């Protein structure tokens, strides 16, 4: 196997309950605007599932769930030469997780610089 894919998803459900310290429902995902649980999964290059994590509350970001369940094992695999590809939701996961490069644009001299993130 040349590489693996790490991805997270929300499994929707309407039978969950729990409140965070700030009073928000811990099983509600603001990103998806739905109730459910966050799972992380690892897949082979052909899409075959290799591993699926335990469920975390839907309010848990992918990077947080990955740090709990997946990253320790993936750091070991990367040290042995197996890179892991992931989406930009895993920014900050460490050098063993490869994410897409930030968009770039050319300045007037033709040099490329990263596009700054959008702000409100």
mmCIF file of C-alpha atoms in Angstrom:
data_model
loop_
_atom_site.group_PDB
_atom_site.id
_atom_site.type_symbol
_atom_site.label_atom_id
_atom_site.label_comp_id
_atom_site.label_asym_id
_atom_site.label_seq_id
_atom_site.Cartn_x
_atom_site.Cartn_y
_atom_site.Cartn_z
ATOM 1 C CA UNK A 1 0.000 0.000 0.000
ATOM 2 C CA UNK A 2 1.403 3.403 -1.001
ATOM 3 C CA UNK A 3 -0.723 5.657 1.221
ATOM 4 C CA UNK A 4 -3.916 5.846 3.265
ATOM 5 C CA UNK A 5 -6.796 8.322 3.492
ATOM 6 C CA UNK A 6 -8.085 9.772 6.766
ATOM 7 C CA UNK A 7 -11.595 11.188 6.738
ATOM 8 C CA UNK A 8 -14.240 12.131 9.246
ATOM 9 C CA UNK A 9 -17.987 12.184 8.850
ATOM 10 C CA UNK A 10 -21.131 12.865 10.818
ATOM 11 C CA UNK A 11 -23.505 9.939 11.239
ATOM 12 C CA UNK A 12 -26.909 11.558 11.672
ATOM 13 C CA UNK A 13 -29.194 10.503 14.508
ATOM 14 C CA UNK A 14 -32.171 11.941 16.336
ATOM 15 C CA UNK A 15 -31.792 9.843 19.505
ATOM 16 C CA UNK A 16 -28.894 11.582 21.260
ATOM 17 C CA UNK A 17 -28.739 13.800 24.317
ATOM 18 C CA UNK A 18 -26.071 15.623 26.253
ATOM 19 C CA UNK A 19 -25.076 19.174 27.118
ATOM 20 C CA UNK A 20 -21.633 20.792 26.891
ATOM 21 C CA UNK A 21 -20.208 22.994 29.643
ATOM 22 C CA UNK A 22 -21.350 26.100 27.725
ATOM 23 C CA UNK A 23 -24.948 24.829 27.526
ATOM 24 C CA UNK A 24 -24.874 23.752 23.861
ATOM 25 C CA UNK A 25 -26.024 20.279 22.851
ATOM 26 C CA UNK A 26 -22.838 18.225 22.442
ATOM 27 C CA UNK A 27 -24.371 15.981 19.771
ATOM 28 C CA UNK A 28 -25.326 18.912 17.498
ATOM 29 C CA UNK A 29 -22.877 19.703 14.689
ATOM 30 C CA UNK A 30 -22.941 23.388 13.766
ATOM 31 C CA UNK A 31 -21.009 22.555 10.597
ATOM 32 C CA UNK A 32 -23.678 20.124 9.355
ATOM 33 C CA UNK A 33 -26.591 21.737 11.223
ATOM 34 C CA UNK A 34 -27.690 18.296 12.349
ATOM 35 C CA UNK A 35 -27.551 15.943 15.326
ATOM 36 C CA UNK A 36 -25.237 12.958 15.174
ATOM 37 C CA UNK A 37 -21.902 11.407 16.001
ATOM 38 C CA UNK A 38 -18.480 12.134 14.503
ATOM 39 C CA UNK A 39 -16.504 9.118 13.346
ATOM 40 C CA UNK A 40 -13.036 8.970 11.811
ATOM 41 C CA UNK A 41 -12.093 6.343 9.278
ATOM 42 C CA UNK A 42 -9.000 5.230 7.468
ATOM 43 C CA UNK A 43 -9.199 3.879 3.928
ATOM 44 C CA UNK A 44 -6.828 2.216 1.482
ATOM 45 C CA UNK A 45 -6.106 3.921 -1.878
ATOM 46 C CA UNK A 46 -8.913 1.892 -3.505
ATOM 47 C CA UNK A 47 -11.414 3.051 -0.860
ATOM 48 C CA UNK A 48 -11.480 -0.159 1.165
ATOM 49 C CA UNK A 49 -12.110 0.708 4.844
ATOM 50 C CA UNK A 50 -9.152 -0.196 7.039
ATOM 51 C CA UNK A 51 -10.276 1.188 10.397
ATOM 52 C CA UNK A 52 -13.215 3.079 11.940
ATOM 53 C CA UNK A 53 -13.045 4.972 15.236
ATOM 54 C CA UNK A 54 -15.414 4.989 18.150
ATOM 55 C CA UNK A 55 -18.024 7.729 17.919
ATOM 56 C CA UNK A 56 -17.487 11.199 19.342
ATOM 57 C CA UNK A 57 -20.240 13.806 19.836
ATOM 58 C CA UNK A 58 -21.203 15.663 16.653
ATOM 59 C CA UNK A 59 -19.843 18.929 18.057
ATOM 60 C CA UNK A 60 -16.311 17.451 18.077
ATOM 61 C CA UNK A 61 -14.161 18.820 15.207
ATOM 62 C CA UNK A 62 -12.466 16.247 12.936
ATOM 63 C CA UNK A 63 -8.980 17.247 14.077
ATOM 64 C CA UNK A 64 -9.906 16.748 17.733
ATOM 65 C CA UNK A 65 -11.463 13.336 17.094
ATOM 66 C CA UNK A 66 -8.440 12.327 15.016
ATOM 67 C CA UNK A 67 -6.059 13.365 17.814
ATOM 68 C CA UNK A 68 -7.988 11.152 20.208
ATOM 69 C CA UNK A 69 -8.359 8.067 18.021
ATOM 70 C CA UNK A 70 -6.185 8.018 14.899
ATOM 71 C CA UNK A 71 -3.088 10.191 14.989
ATOM 72 C CA UNK A 72 -0.959 8.181 17.444
ATOM 73 C CA UNK A 73 -1.124 5.103 15.206
ATOM 74 C CA UNK A 74 -0.718 7.152 12.008
ATOM 75 C CA UNK A 75 2.448 8.832 13.309
ATOM 76 C CA UNK A 76 3.951 5.368 13.798
ATOM 77 C CA UNK A 77 2.856 4.283 10.298
ATOM 78 C CA UNK A 78 4.353 7.442 8.770
ATOM 79 C CA UNK A 79 7.662 6.739 10.500
ATOM 80 C CA UNK A 80 7.622 3.406 8.697
ATOM 81 C CA UNK A 81 7.017 5.132 5.339
ATOM 82 C CA UNK A 82 3.216 5.149 4.954
ATOM 83 C CA UNK A 83 1.903 8.697 4.332
ATOM 84 C CA UNK A 84 -1.691 9.615 5.145
ATOM 85 C CA UNK A 85 -3.706 12.009 2.979
ATOM 86 C CA UNK A 86 -6.473 14.110 4.522
ATOM 87 C CA UNK A 87 -8.566 17.205 3.810
ATOM 88 C CA UNK A 88 -7.961 20.718 5.166
ATOM 89 C CA UNK A 89 -9.963 19.920 8.297
ATOM 90 C CA UNK A 90 -6.849 18.176 9.605
ATOM 91 C CA UNK A 91 -4.603 21.251 9.367
ATOM 92 C CA UNK A 92 -2.252 21.116 12.340
ATOM 93 C CA UNK A 93 -2.293 17.324 12.629
ATOM 94 C CA UNK A 94 1.465 17.142 12.163
ATOM 95 C CA UNK A 95 3.922 16.351 9.413
ATOM 96 C CA UNK A 96 2.704 12.777 9.069
ATOM 97 C CA UNK A 97 -0.680 13.919 7.693
ATOM 98 C CA UNK A 98 -0.555 15.440 4.226
ATOM 99 C CA UNK A 99 -3.220 17.994 3.397
ATOM 100 C CA UNK A 100 -3.840 20.014 0.198
ATOM 101 C CA UNK A 101 -1.598 23.021 -0.330
ATOM 102 C CA UNK A 102 -3.089 26.434 0.250
ATOM 103 C CA UNK A 103 -4.171 28.342 -2.842
ATOM 104 C CA UNK A 104 -1.597 30.751 -4.197
ATOM 105 C CA UNK A 105 -1.569 33.788 -6.460
ATOM 106 C CA UNK A 106 1.177 35.619 -8.297
ATOM 107 C CA UNK A 107 2.333 39.045 -7.165
ATOM 108 C CA UNK A 108 3.248 41.710 -9.772
ATOM 109 C CA UNK A 109 6.759 40.227 -10.031
ATOM 110 C CA UNK A 110 5.420 36.752 -10.836
ATOM 111 C CA UNK A 111 6.249 35.279 -7.415
ATOM 112 C CA UNK A 112 3.584 33.123 -5.802
ATOM 113 C CA UNK A 113 2.391 33.913 -2.295
ATOM 114 C CA UNK A 114 -0.259 32.113 -0.214
ATOM 115 C CA UNK A 115 -3.731 33.636 -0.355
ATOM 116 C CA UNK A 116 -4.607 34.919 3.135
ATOM 117 C CA UNK A 117 -7.621 33.288 4.791
ATOM 118 C CA UNK A 118 -10.932 35.115 4.498
ATOM 119 C CA UNK A 119 -12.096 37.132 7.456
ATOM 120 C CA UNK A 120 -15.595 38.312 8.289
#
